[in-house]
PDB file of C-alpha atoms in Angstrom:
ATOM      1  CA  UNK J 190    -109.584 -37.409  44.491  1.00 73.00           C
ATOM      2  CA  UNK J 191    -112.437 -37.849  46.556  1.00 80.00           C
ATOM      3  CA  UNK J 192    -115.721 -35.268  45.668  1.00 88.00           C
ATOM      4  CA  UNK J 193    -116.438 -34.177  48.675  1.00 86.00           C
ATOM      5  CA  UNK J 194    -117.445 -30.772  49.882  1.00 90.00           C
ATOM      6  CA  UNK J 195    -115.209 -29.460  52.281  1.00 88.00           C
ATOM      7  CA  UNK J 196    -117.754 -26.828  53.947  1.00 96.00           C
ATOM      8  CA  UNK J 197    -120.313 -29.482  54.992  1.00 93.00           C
ATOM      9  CA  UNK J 198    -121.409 -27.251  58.757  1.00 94.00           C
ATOM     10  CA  UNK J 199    -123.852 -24.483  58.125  1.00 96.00           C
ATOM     11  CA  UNK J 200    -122.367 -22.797  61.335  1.00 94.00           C
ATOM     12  CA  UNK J 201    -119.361 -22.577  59.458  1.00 94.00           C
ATOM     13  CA  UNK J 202    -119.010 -19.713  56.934  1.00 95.00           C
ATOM     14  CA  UNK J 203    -115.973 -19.974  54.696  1.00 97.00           C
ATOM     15  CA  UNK J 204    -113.066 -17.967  54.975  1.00 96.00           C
ATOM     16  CA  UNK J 205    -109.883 -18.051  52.418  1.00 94.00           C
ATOM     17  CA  UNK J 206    -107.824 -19.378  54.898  1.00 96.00           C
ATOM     18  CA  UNK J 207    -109.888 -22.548  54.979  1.00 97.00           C
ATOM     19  CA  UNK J 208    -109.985 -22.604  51.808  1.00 97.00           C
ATOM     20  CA  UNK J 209    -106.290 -22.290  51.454  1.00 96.00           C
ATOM     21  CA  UNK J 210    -106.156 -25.791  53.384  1.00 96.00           C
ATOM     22  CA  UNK J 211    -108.289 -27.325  51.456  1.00 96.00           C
ATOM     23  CA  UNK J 212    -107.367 -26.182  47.936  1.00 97.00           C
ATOM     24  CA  UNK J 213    -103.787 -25.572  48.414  1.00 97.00           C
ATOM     25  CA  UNK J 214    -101.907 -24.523  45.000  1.00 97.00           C
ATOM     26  CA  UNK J 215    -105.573 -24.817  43.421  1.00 97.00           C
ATOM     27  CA  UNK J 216    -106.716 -21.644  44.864  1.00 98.00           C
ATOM     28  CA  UNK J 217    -104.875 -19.803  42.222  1.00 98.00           C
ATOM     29  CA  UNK J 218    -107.357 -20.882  39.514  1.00 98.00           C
ATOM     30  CA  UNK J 219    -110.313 -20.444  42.332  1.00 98.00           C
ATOM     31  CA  UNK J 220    -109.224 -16.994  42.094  1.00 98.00           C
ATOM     32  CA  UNK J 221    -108.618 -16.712  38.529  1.00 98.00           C
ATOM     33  CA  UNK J 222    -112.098 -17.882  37.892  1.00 99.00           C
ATOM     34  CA  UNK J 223    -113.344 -15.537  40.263  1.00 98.00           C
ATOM     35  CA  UNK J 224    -111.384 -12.364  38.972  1.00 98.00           C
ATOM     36  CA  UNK J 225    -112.564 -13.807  35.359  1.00 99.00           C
ATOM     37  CA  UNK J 226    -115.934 -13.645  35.891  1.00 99.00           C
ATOM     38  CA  UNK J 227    -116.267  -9.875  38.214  1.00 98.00           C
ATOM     39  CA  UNK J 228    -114.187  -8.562  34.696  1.00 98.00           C
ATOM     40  CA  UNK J 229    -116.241  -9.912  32.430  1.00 98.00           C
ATOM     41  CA  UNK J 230    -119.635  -9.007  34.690  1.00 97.00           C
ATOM     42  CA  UNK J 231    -118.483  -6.131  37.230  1.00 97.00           C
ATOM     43  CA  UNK J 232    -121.851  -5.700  38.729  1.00 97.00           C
ATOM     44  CA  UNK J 233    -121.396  -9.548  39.880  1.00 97.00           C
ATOM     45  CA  UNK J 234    -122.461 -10.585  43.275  1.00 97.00           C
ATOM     46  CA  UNK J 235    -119.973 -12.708  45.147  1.00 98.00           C
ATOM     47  CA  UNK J 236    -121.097 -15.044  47.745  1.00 97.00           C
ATOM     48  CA  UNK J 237    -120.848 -18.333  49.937  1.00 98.00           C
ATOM     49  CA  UNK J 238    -124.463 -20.518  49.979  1.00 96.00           C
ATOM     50  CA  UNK J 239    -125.652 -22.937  52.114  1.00 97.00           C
ATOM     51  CA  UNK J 240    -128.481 -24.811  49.876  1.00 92.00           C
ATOM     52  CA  UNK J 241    -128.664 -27.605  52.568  1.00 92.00           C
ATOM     53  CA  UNK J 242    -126.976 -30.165  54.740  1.00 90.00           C
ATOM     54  CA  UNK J 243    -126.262 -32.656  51.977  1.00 90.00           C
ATOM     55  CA  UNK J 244    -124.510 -30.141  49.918  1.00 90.00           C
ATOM     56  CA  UNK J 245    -123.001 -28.273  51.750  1.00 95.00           C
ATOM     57  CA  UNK J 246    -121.603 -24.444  51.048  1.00 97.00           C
ATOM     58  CA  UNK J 247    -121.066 -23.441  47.571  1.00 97.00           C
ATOM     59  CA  UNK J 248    -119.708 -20.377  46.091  1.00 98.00           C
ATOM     60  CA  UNK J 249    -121.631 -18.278  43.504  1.00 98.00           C
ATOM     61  CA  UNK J 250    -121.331 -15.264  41.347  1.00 99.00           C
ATOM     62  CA  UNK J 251    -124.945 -13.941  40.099  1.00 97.00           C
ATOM     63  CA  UNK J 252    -126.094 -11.169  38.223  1.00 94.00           C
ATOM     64  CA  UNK J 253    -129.590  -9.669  39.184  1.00 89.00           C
ATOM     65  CA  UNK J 254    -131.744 -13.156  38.506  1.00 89.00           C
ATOM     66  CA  UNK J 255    -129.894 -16.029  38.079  1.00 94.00           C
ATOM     67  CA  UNK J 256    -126.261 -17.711  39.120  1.00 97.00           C
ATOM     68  CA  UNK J 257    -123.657 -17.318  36.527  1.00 98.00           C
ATOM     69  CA  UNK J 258    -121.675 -19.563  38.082  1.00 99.00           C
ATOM     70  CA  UNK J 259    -121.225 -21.826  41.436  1.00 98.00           C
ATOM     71  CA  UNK J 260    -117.655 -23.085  42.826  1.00 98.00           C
ATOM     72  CA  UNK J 261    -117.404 -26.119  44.765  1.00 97.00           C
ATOM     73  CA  UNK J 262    -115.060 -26.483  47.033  1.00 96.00           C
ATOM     74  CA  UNK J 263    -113.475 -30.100  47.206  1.00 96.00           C
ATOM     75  CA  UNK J 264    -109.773 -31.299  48.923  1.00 94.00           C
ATOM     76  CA  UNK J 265    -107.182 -30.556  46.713  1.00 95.00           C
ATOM     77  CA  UNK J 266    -109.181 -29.346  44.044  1.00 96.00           C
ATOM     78  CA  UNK J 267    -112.321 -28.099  43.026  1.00 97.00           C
ATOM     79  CA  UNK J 268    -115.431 -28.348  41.043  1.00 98.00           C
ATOM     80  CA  UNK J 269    -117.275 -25.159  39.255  1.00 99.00           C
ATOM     81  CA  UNK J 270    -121.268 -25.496  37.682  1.00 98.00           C
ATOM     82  CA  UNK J 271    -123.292 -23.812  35.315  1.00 99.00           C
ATOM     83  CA  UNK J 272    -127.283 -24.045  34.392  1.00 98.00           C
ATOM     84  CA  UNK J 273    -127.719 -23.553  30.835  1.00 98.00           C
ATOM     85  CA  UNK J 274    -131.080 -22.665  29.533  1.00 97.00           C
ATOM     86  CA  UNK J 275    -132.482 -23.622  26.525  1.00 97.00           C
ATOM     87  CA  UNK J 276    -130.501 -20.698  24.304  1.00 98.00           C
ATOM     88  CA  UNK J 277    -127.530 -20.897  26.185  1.00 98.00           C
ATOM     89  CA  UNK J 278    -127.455 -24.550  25.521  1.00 98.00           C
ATOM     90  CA  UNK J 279    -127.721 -24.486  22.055  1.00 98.00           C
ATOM     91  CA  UNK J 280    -124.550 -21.768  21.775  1.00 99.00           C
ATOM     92  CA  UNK J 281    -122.745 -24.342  24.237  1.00 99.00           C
ATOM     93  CA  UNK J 282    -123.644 -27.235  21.549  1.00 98.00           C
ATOM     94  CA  UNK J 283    -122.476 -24.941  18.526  1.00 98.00           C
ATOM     95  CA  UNK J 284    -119.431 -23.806  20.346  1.00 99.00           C
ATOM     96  CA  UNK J 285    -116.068 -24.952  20.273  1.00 98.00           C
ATOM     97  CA  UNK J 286    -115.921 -26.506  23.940  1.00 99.00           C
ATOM     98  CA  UNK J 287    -114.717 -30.214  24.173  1.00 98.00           C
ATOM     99  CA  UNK J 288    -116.617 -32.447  23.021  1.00 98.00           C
ATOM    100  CA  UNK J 289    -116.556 -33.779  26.816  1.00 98.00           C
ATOM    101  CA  UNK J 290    -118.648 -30.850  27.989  1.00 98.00           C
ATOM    102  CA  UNK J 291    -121.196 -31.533  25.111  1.00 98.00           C
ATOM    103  CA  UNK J 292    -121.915 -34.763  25.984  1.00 98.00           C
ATOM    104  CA  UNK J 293    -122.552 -33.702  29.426  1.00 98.00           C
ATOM    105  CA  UNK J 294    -124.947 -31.011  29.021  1.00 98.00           C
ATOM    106  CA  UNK J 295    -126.844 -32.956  26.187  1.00 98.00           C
ATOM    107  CA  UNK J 296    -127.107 -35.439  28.764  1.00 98.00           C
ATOM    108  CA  UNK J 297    -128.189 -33.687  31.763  1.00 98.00           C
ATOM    109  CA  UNK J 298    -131.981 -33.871  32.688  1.00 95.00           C
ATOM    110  CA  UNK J 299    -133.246 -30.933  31.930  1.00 95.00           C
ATOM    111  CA  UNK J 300    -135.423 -28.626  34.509  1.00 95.00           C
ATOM    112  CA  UNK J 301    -137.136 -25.730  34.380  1.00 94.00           C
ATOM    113  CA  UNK J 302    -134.553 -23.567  34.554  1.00 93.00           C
ATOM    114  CA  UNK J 303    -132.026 -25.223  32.663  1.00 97.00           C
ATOM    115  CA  UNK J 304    -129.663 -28.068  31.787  1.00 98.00           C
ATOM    116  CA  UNK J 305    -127.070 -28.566  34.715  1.00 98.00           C
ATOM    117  CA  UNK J 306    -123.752 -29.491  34.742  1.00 98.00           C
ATOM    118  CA  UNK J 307    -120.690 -29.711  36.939  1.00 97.00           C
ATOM    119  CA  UNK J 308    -116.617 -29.684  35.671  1.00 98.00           C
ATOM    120  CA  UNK J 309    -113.779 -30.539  37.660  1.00 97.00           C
ATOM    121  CA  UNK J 310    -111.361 -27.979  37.604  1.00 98.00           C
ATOM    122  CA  UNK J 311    -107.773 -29.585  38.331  1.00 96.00           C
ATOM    123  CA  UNK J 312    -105.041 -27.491  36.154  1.00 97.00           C
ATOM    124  CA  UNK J 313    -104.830 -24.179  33.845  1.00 96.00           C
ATOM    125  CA  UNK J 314    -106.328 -26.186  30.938  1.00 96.00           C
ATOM    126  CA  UNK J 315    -109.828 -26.532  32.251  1.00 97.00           C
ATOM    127  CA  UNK J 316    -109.759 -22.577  32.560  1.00 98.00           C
ATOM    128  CA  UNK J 317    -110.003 -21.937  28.616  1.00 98.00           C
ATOM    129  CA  UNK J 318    -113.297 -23.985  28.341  1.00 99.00           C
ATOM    130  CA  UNK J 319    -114.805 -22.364  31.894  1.00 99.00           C
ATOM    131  CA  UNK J 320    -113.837 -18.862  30.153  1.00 99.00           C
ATOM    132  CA  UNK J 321    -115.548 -19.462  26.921  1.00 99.00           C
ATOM    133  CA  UNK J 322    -118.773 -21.194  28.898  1.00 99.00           C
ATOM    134  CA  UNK J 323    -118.745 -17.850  31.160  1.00 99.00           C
ATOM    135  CA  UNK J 324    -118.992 -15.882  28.047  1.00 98.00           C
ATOM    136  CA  UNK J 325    -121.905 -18.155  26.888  1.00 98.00           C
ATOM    137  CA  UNK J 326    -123.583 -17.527  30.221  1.00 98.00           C
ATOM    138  CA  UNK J 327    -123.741 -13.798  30.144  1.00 97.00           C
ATOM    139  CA  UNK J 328    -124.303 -13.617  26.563  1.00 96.00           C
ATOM    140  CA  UNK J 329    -128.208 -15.772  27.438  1.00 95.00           C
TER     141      UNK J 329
END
């Protein structure tokens, strides 16, 4: 499993059928996550980004300010993020997440808008711990 964005050309805008290819059987939870997150947050914002050349396009849901979450596109599977602020952080830590997750946000350099931190998301198991960080995300 190579982590490589598979939307590197800015000229490029995503379509599902691409990412069909890439994902294959994965796209399920891509959309899972997706419906998951407009249910909990219906006035969510949907869209492909291009930050830059060296990452490539991403896939975000935001509210009015701030990301809730970003999907990453990789072959054969893919990757989702999250930027926890200092609150959210804390109910992330407190939670009962894996223990995995906890050492990777403790462990993230913090900026100012948050701790960062990135999950591959490879079967139906990852999906309980995205669902209960979601929650923690729109709760802060």
């Amino acid at each position: 499993m190579e982590d490589v964005n598979c939307f590197m050309e800015k000229a490029v805008i995503p379509t599902e059928t691409a990412l069909e290819v890439f994902l294959g059987d994965k796209l399920k939870l891509w959309k899972s996550i997706q419906q998951f997150v407009l249910e909990a947050y219906p006035d969510g914002r949907a869209e492909w980004n291009f930050p830059g050349k060296k990452f490539g396009w991403s896939f975000r849901i935001k509210d009015k300010k701030r990301a809730i979450i970003y999907m990453l596109p990789r072959i054969g599977f893919l990757k989702v993020a999250f930027v926890f602020g200092q609150k959210a952080t804390e109910s992330v830590m407190e939670s009962d997440v894996s223990e995995h997750i906890k050492i990777e946000l403790r462990n993230a350099v913090p900026f100012v808008e948050g701790r960062g931190i990135s999950l591959d998301v490879l079967d139906d198991l990852a999906l309980v711990d995205i669902k209960k960080l979601i929650h923690i995300k729109l709760k802060h």
